[in-house]
């Protein structure tokens, strides 16, 4: 595909067989604090969607006084519309392992876990083979660090960091209360850095090319580039690494099918941007943040069906632990169905919006808190499609 | 099929006789026997010194840790938005006809179970299905039937 407006980047998938080992030799000569300063300076924010500054996460965890610390790579990619981590793990796994090793060295962890979702079990053999030789390599280089893989078992909620820890510990994947944050009390109650797959590869690439080169790209709030998973009504569905800071309009002009009426940015838990807001909505932390999921909808799609699909997803994947999320997801779903059937007056949508906002305030974790994002943005912008 | 105690001991050796061995043990049983029976859950609980309720509660939390009888090949068709828009309903319909079961059911010969599941991370190549751990993206009804017929012949 020929890009018209957007700048393509080739960092994540830059195929470099020796990249991981070169970078590891380089960081071995650096102090822990120098590595963390470089990460903070790069402005890299977590690429899983939440966008916490990666360097600060490392700094906080290093500052904890504990013999045991852990690095966890979150490869429980389950957000509808997101599929980039699968591609990264499939094509450049050693750069993921290198990122974990860099983080481990920087904070003083001896063990790293990669938590892989069960849907990606087909990658397991290949990853384990790569990992065996990688673990041997870093041992030879004198790193006191090893990586192990743990498998998920089909629960979306385990992408939530504290639920993921519970799962590795052998329990139901139910999120914990925060604080304490993982940097203080994470896996097995020890200080833990948990980063997304893509974030860890960027850490490797920042160590290779330097923070200055990384932050030349993007905007003040959204430094660097990002891997996007593009699907829906587009002739160019796939995985693209793009510089941050583009507007939705720029994005749609490159990836739309000429009839795009809405873009869901950030997956089912993200925001729906309607056509009238394309021009001034920036894709990044100053506008609509995203873990990379970009779903395009053209005018043939019913936004009622889209919202119903999302709510069915959340009602099923809610862990059921806290009432706002367990009951709220079901009520929102039943509510829009009742309005559609004409059993409830359209003004009932206002009550449902209040319920969604209440979930944002009262749900225990990010799942329940973010249901309001798609709900309110779709109901507000496509009210007629929900009612009629 | 392997004896359940062999699986349990093998995982305990690798992961320790601790709670964190529970998921690998349950995953190991499903990989070998397609689902976990009540008797096996009790054996796992005893081996790890956990309450049976706790083990059952953990297993049932996870979609892929089946505690009801499943066929040798579990087919999971993705039902989430992109695959929905790309036509997962037709795929399920075609498979229901080929296997002569309804969604959620297992064939009488215990060879196939037909299920749908949430997003599997192939949104750009939907519709997609998993047969056990194998992925089959970019499906059409014809393609899905041909794939399943290969499994039938196995």
XYZ file of C-alpha atoms in Angstrom:
542
model
C 0.000 0.000 0.000
C 1.218 3.490 -0.802
C 1.088 5.869 2.134
C -0.259 9.281 1.365
C -0.174 11.170 4.623
C 1.326 9.016 7.339
C 4.951 8.304 8.071
C 5.708 4.614 8.261
C 8.337 3.543 10.749
C 10.377 0.365 10.888
C 11.694 -0.077 14.397
C 9.670 -2.856 15.956
C 9.867 -5.237 13.019
C 13.356 -4.167 11.948
C 14.776 -7.582 11.364
C 18.096 -7.780 13.036
C 19.327 -11.194 14.038
C 22.059 -9.753 16.230
C 20.115 -6.750 17.535
C 19.317 -8.348 20.891
C 22.878 -9.434 21.643
C 24.405 -6.126 20.457
C 22.077 -4.161 22.705
C 22.760 -6.427 25.665
C 26.522 -5.888 25.237
C 25.882 -2.160 25.135
C 23.759 -1.974 28.290
C 26.160 -4.190 30.237
C 28.532 -1.231 30.141
C 25.877 1.161 31.464
C 24.803 1.693 35.063
C 21.268 0.831 36.171
C 20.484 4.502 36.700
C 21.820 5.468 33.267
C 19.491 2.957 31.627
C 16.505 4.220 33.589
C 17.402 7.873 32.825
C 17.616 7.029 29.132
C 14.175 5.401 29.290
C 12.655 8.368 31.125
C 14.305 10.765 28.681
C 12.843 8.894 25.705
C 9.324 9.732 26.868
C 8.171 6.173 26.091
C 4.727 5.451 27.494
C 3.262 1.966 27.909
C 2.078 0.612 24.589
C -0.558 -1.710 26.024
C -3.054 1.136 26.214
C -2.831 2.661 29.689
C 0.172 4.803 28.755
C 2.103 4.983 32.021
C 5.669 6.317 31.476
C 7.844 3.209 31.212
C 11.019 4.770 32.644
C 9.177 5.885 35.786
C 7.766 2.399 36.306
C 11.321 1.047 36.198
C 12.593 3.803 38.485
C 9.920 3.165 41.144
C 10.584 -0.573 41.108
C 14.342 -0.142 41.342
C 13.858 2.137 44.358
C 12.083 -0.653 46.278
C 14.260 -2.462 48.764
C 13.564 -6.136 48.138
C 15.717 -9.161 47.384
C 13.113 -10.601 45.004
C 11.819 -8.509 42.132
C 10.155 -9.572 38.920
C 9.734 -8.537 35.304
C 6.514 -9.594 33.640
C 5.852 -9.317 29.934
C 2.136 -8.944 29.346
C 1.410 -11.007 26.242
C -2.251 -11.513 27.111
C -3.319 -9.457 24.118
C -7.094 -9.742 24.200
C -8.559 -6.334 23.422
C -10.894 -6.804 20.448
C -9.210 -5.359 17.381
C -5.661 -5.810 18.714
C -3.328 -8.360 17.158
C 0.090 -6.695 16.920
C 1.717 -8.478 19.872
C 1.106 -11.827 18.191
C 3.009 -10.610 15.134
C 5.818 -9.173 17.280
C 6.212 -12.436 19.225
C 6.088 -14.405 16.001
C 8.675 -12.380 14.096
C 11.050 -10.680 16.576
C 10.837 -12.652 19.861
C 14.478 -12.110 20.813
C 13.885 -8.355 20.905
C 11.058 -8.963 23.409
C 13.331 -11.150 25.554
C 16.080 -8.505 25.294
C 13.659 -5.828 26.546
C 12.813 -8.010 29.539
C 16.516 -8.541 30.238
C 17.223 -4.795 30.045
C 14.377 -4.113 32.472
C 15.567 -6.924 34.737
C 19.116 -5.579 34.790
C 17.896 -2.018 35.406
C 15.722 -2.830 38.423
C 17.683 -5.779 39.809
C 15.294 -8.649 39.006
C 16.542 -12.186 38.515
C 13.462 -13.744 36.955
C 11.140 -12.644 34.181
C 7.822 -14.184 33.194
C 6.163 -13.909 29.818
C 2.417 -14.504 30.188
C 1.080 -15.712 26.851
C -2.645 -15.904 26.152
C -3.954 -19.405 25.410
C -5.212 -18.316 21.991
C -1.538 -17.901 21.018
C -0.514 -21.387 22.188
C 0.462 -22.165 18.607
C 3.499 -19.896 19.199
C 4.520 -21.706 22.362
C 6.911 -24.278 20.935
C 8.753 -21.757 18.794
C 9.007 -19.284 21.687
C 10.277 -21.923 24.098
C 12.958 -23.020 21.611
C 14.090 -19.415 21.102
C 14.002 -18.838 24.820
C 16.241 -21.802 25.636
C 19.039 -20.404 23.500
C 18.367 -16.850 24.692
C 18.599 -17.848 28.363
C 21.907 -19.588 27.598
C 23.214 -16.501 25.776
C 22.481 -14.066 28.585
C 23.963 -16.452 31.115
C 27.178 -16.503 29.045
C 27.169 -12.732 28.977
C 27.045 -12.655 32.743
C 23.466 -11.525 33.336
C 21.950 -12.996 36.505
C 18.543 -13.292 34.828
C 16.343 -15.920 33.235
C 12.968 -15.854 31.517
C 10.101 -18.346 31.791
C 6.820 -18.573 29.895
C 3.425 -19.011 31.563
C 0.214 -19.662 29.673
C -3.168 -18.077 30.101
C -6.412 -19.975 29.668
C -8.853 -17.791 27.782
C -9.708 -14.970 30.179
C -9.610 -11.404 28.813
C -9.435 -9.988 32.327
C -5.975 -11.517 32.826
C -4.606 -8.721 30.627
C -5.278 -6.509 33.663
C -1.938 -6.481 35.453
C -2.988 -7.594 38.926
C -5.347 -10.265 37.509
C -2.395 -11.509 35.473
C -0.315 -11.856 38.655
C -3.126 -13.811 40.316
C -3.240 -16.123 37.317
C 0.521 -16.807 37.374
C 0.151 -17.501 41.093
C -2.388 -20.201 40.212
C -5.574 -18.428 41.216
C -8.718 -17.077 39.607
C -7.770 -14.044 37.515
C -9.507 -11.501 39.726
C -7.994 -7.998 39.851
C -6.623 -6.697 43.144
C -7.323 -3.376 44.784
C -4.838 -0.623 43.961
C -2.800 0.738 45.640
C -0.460 -0.966 46.308
C 0.726 -0.759 42.709
C 2.820 -3.524 41.128
C 5.995 -1.438 41.507
C 5.568 -1.959 45.276
C 3.655 -5.234 45.509
C 3.142 -7.191 42.317
C 3.795 -10.825 41.443
C 4.071 -12.969 44.606
C 3.720 -9.700 46.541
C 7.126 -8.484 45.339
C 8.043 -5.281 43.439
C 7.271 -5.968 39.795
C 7.632 -4.228 36.462
C 4.900 -5.334 34.092
C 5.192 -4.111 30.509
C 3.391 -4.832 27.265
C 5.200 -6.823 24.546
C 5.561 -3.791 22.269
C 6.821 -1.557 25.105
C 9.642 -4.002 25.805
C 10.702 -4.056 22.145
C 10.764 -0.242 22.152
C 12.979 -0.419 25.243
C 15.393 -2.571 23.227
C 15.290 -0.153 20.288
C 15.736 2.918 22.509
C 18.830 1.308 23.992
C 20.063 0.626 20.475
C 19.438 4.023 18.872
C 19.265 6.291 21.920
C 16.445 8.296 23.474
C 17.200 11.348 21.310
C 16.462 9.506 18.098
C 13.265 8.044 19.504
C 11.820 11.311 20.742
C 12.461 13.058 17.441
C 9.294 11.269 16.350
C 5.800 12.003 17.593
C 4.522 14.923 19.661
C 5.352 16.340 23.065
C 2.719 14.174 24.775
C 3.095 11.147 22.530
C 6.732 10.474 21.754
C 7.901 8.038 19.139
C 5.989 5.581 17.035
C 3.405 2.889 17.716
C 2.258 -0.334 16.154
C -1.363 -0.199 15.005
C -3.700 -3.129 14.449
C -6.047 -2.034 11.672
C -9.263 -3.904 10.889
C -12.904 -3.502 9.925
C -14.044 -1.722 6.758
C -10.661 -0.995 5.222
C -8.930 -2.233 2.091
C -5.631 -2.226 4.024
C -6.293 -4.286 7.147
C -3.098 -5.339 8.894
C -0.277 -4.260 11.177
C 1.455 -0.914 10.643
C 4.019 0.980 12.680
C 3.279 4.702 12.406
C 4.590 7.913 13.924
C 2.295 9.194 16.692
C 0.510 12.517 16.474
C -1.673 12.008 13.391
C -5.303 13.080 13.326
C -8.056 10.530 12.782
C -8.692 12.294 9.462
C -5.131 11.627 8.256
C -5.526 8.063 9.372
C -8.840 7.599 7.595
C -7.555 9.140 4.372
C -4.869 6.443 4.266
C -6.824 3.505 5.604
C -10.509 4.254 5.015
C -12.585 2.792 2.214
C -13.949 6.213 1.219
C -17.132 5.745 3.244
C -15.858 5.655 6.847
C -18.447 6.896 9.314
C -16.693 6.030 12.559
C -13.395 4.774 13.916
C -13.216 2.848 17.171
C -9.875 3.840 18.672
C -8.441 1.571 21.371
C -10.616 -1.500 20.931
C -13.909 -2.360 22.588
C -12.851 -0.434 25.701
C -11.772 2.594 23.664
C -13.591 5.578 22.186
C -15.733 5.757 19.092
C -14.832 8.786 16.967
C -17.565 9.869 14.509
C -16.839 11.444 11.124
C -17.535 15.015 12.281
C -14.699 14.783 14.809
C -12.090 13.179 12.515
C -10.317 16.457 11.671
C -9.408 17.640 15.150
C -8.983 14.363 17.033
C -5.340 13.413 17.505
C -4.432 9.761 17.975
C -2.244 9.869 21.061
C -2.292 10.769 24.736
C -3.397 14.370 24.006
C -6.461 13.093 22.117
C -7.645 9.546 21.869
C -5.155 7.126 23.429
C -4.907 3.615 22.050
C -3.232 0.292 22.620
C -3.139 0.139 18.840
C -6.582 -1.141 17.923
C -8.173 0.839 15.091
C -11.495 -0.485 13.807
C -13.112 1.289 10.894
C -16.853 1.232 10.234
C -18.484 2.378 7.017
C -22.029 3.584 6.515
C -23.343 0.065 5.867
C -22.760 -0.836 9.540
C -25.312 -0.455 12.310
C -23.629 1.159 15.314
C -26.306 -0.498 17.464
C -24.897 -3.874 16.430
C -21.366 -2.665 17.129
C -22.278 -1.484 20.634
C -24.276 -4.642 21.332
C -21.276 -6.745 20.286
C -18.998 -4.830 22.677
C -21.444 -5.101 25.577
C -21.889 -8.840 25.037
C -18.105 -9.098 25.123
C -17.832 -7.188 28.418
C -20.769 -8.989 30.038
C -19.020 -12.291 29.297
C -15.506 -11.230 30.186
C -16.343 -9.349 33.400
C -14.759 -11.430 36.174
C -17.868 -10.945 38.304
C -15.967 -9.935 41.381
C -17.331 -6.399 41.824
C -21.004 -5.503 41.538
C -20.758 -2.349 39.370
C -19.097 -4.291 36.562
C -20.891 -7.642 36.940
C -24.385 -6.133 37.048
C -23.600 -2.967 35.108
C -22.435 -4.697 31.932
C -25.589 -6.847 31.866
C -27.888 -3.906 32.553
C -26.331 -1.798 29.786
C -26.756 -4.655 27.324
C -30.352 -5.416 28.340
C -31.058 -1.677 28.411
C -30.156 -0.939 24.802
C -31.998 -4.078 23.698
C -35.132 -2.871 25.495
C -34.855 0.592 23.915
C -34.392 -0.998 20.494
C -37.500 -3.162 20.944
C -39.461 -0.081 22.034
C -40.092 -1.473 25.524
C -38.231 1.435 27.056
C -38.535 5.114 26.139
C -35.468 6.539 24.355
C -34.853 8.768 27.382
C -33.861 5.563 29.216
C -30.536 5.930 27.400
C -29.791 8.850 29.739
C -30.204 6.567 32.764
C -27.949 4.003 31.124
C -25.306 6.664 30.501
C -25.453 7.545 34.204
C -24.972 3.879 35.026
C -21.928 3.725 32.725
C -20.466 6.817 34.418
C -21.092 5.216 37.813
C -19.196 2.127 36.669
C -16.305 4.390 35.691
C -16.139 5.664 39.266
C -16.911 2.506 41.190
C -15.676 -0.545 39.300
C -12.608 -2.199 40.769
C -10.465 -2.374 37.635
C -9.981 -1.032 34.144
C -12.503 -3.413 32.573
C -15.572 -2.036 34.346
C -14.189 1.490 34.406
C -13.755 1.672 30.657
C -17.134 0.324 29.493
C -18.359 3.938 29.613
C -15.892 4.829 26.824
C -17.606 2.925 23.994
C -21.062 3.226 25.570
C -21.209 7.000 25.937
C -19.307 7.788 22.723
C -21.536 5.530 20.605
C -24.832 6.511 22.270
C -24.017 10.237 22.052
C -22.881 10.187 18.442
C -25.236 7.570 16.986
C -28.340 7.972 19.113
C -30.759 7.458 16.214
C -29.134 4.159 15.290
C -29.527 2.899 18.846
C -33.212 3.860 19.066
C -34.580 3.055 15.590
C -3.869 -40.775 27.287
C -1.581 -40.311 30.242
C -2.533 -41.189 33.809
C -3.550 -38.038 35.653
C -1.071 -38.687 38.473
C 1.764 -38.754 35.958
C 0.731 -35.311 34.671
C 0.401 -33.954 38.202
C 3.806 -35.241 39.292
C 5.512 -34.048 36.146
C 4.227 -30.486 36.676
C 4.988 -30.515 40.394
C 8.547 -31.496 39.580
C 8.836 -28.536 37.218
C 6.861 -25.870 39.084
C 7.130 -27.012 42.690
C 4.446 -28.348 45.024
C 2.946 -24.905 45.312
C -0.133 -23.045 44.265
C 1.584 -21.706 41.148
C 1.710 -25.262 39.797
C -2.098 -25.361 39.628
C -2.598 -23.684 36.252
C 0.119 -25.744 34.505
C -1.390 -28.947 35.964
C -4.928 -28.086 34.831
C -3.628 -27.007 31.411
C -1.687 -30.267 31.169
C -4.805 -32.326 31.904
C -6.870 -30.453 29.290
C -4.092 -30.820 26.700
C -4.066 -34.579 27.280
C -7.731 -35.392 27.961
C -9.651 -32.410 26.438
C -11.424 -31.688 29.752
C -11.055 -32.204 33.495
C -13.287 -34.653 35.359
C -14.491 -34.278 38.949
C -12.280 -37.157 40.000
C -9.234 -35.493 38.443
C -10.028 -32.179 40.153
C -10.079 -33.996 43.493
C -6.720 -35.618 42.780
C -5.207 -32.228 41.896
C -6.600 -30.700 45.084
C -5.119 -33.500 47.157
C -1.730 -33.296 45.461
C -1.409 -29.548 46.049
C -3.108 -29.628 49.450
C -5.844 -27.234 48.346
C -9.572 -27.424 48.934
C -11.566 -29.046 46.139
C -13.764 -25.950 45.945
C -10.724 -23.765 45.411
C -9.451 -25.935 42.550
C -12.910 -26.108 40.978
C -13.311 -22.335 41.375
C -10.018 -21.709 39.622
C -10.688 -24.138 36.772
C -14.163 -22.766 36.044
C -12.864 -19.185 35.944
C -10.990 -19.923 32.722
C -12.796 -20.590 29.426
C -10.079 -22.936 28.159
C -10.061 -25.140 31.272
C -13.131 -27.196 30.458
C -14.788 -29.172 33.244
C -17.586 -30.579 31.080
C -17.003 -33.324 28.495
C -15.397 -32.063 25.293
C -14.523 -33.753 22.039
C -11.012 -34.666 20.942
C -11.002 -31.576 18.737
C -12.481 -28.426 20.231
C -13.433 -25.943 17.517
C -13.710 -22.351 18.660
C -15.009 -19.844 16.133
C -14.247 -16.201 16.953
C -17.448 -14.227 17.468
C -16.144 -10.749 18.294
C -16.825 -7.675 16.178
C -14.360 -7.941 13.252
C -15.048 -11.645 12.736
C -18.759 -10.964 13.188
C -18.635 -8.367 10.413
C -16.562 -10.726 8.267
C -19.225 -13.433 8.464
C -18.606 -15.790 11.402
C -22.328 -16.705 11.450
C -22.050 -18.425 8.059
C -18.971 -20.325 9.234
C -20.789 -21.615 12.307
C -23.817 -22.561 10.214
C -21.625 -24.481 7.762
C -19.850 -26.330 10.585
C -23.151 -27.162 12.297
C -24.331 -28.801 9.070
C -21.058 -30.649 8.469
C -20.746 -31.962 12.034
C -24.528 -32.351 12.558
C -24.386 -30.626 15.945
C -25.580 -27.277 17.266
C -23.248 -24.646 18.663
C -22.078 -25.768 22.108
C -22.590 -29.464 21.418
C -20.227 -32.415 21.024
C -20.560 -35.006 18.267
C -21.842 -38.443 19.457
C -18.469 -40.030 18.616
C -16.829 -37.497 21.035
C -14.542 -36.299 18.270
C -15.645 -32.648 17.901
C -17.049 -29.910 20.109
C -18.265 -26.752 18.365
C -17.978 -23.530 20.360
C -17.612 -19.829 19.792
C -15.160 -17.673 21.706
C -14.155 -14.047 22.138
C -11.488 -12.178 20.159
C -8.521 -14.370 19.184
C -6.308 -11.639 17.757
C -6.813 -12.184 14.022
C -9.164 -9.255 13.343
C -7.468 -8.393 10.026
C -7.880 -11.968 8.786
C -11.361 -12.912 9.998
C -13.324 -15.032 10.240
C -10.981 -17.228 12.226
C -11.284 -20.456 14.205
C -9.096 -22.448 16.528
C -9.066 -26.249 16.466
C -7.374 -27.076 19.766
C -4.218 -24.906 19.468
C -4.146 -24.621 15.663
C -5.295 -21.373 14.044
C -7.244 -21.162 10.798
C -7.670 -17.552 9.608
C -9.337 -16.056 6.502
C -12.124 -18.623 6.457
C -14.912 -19.090 3.982
C -17.637 -21.660 4.556
C -16.025 -23.948 1.959
C -12.587 -23.573 3.512
C -13.898 -24.258 7.035
C -15.716 -27.403 5.860
C -12.612 -28.646 4.014
C -10.454 -28.158 7.128
C -12.915 -29.988 9.380
C -13.256 -32.815 6.853
C -9.506 -33.325 7.083
C -9.889 -33.748 10.838
C -12.814 -36.131 10.324
C -10.556 -38.286 8.143
C -7.848 -38.372 10.842
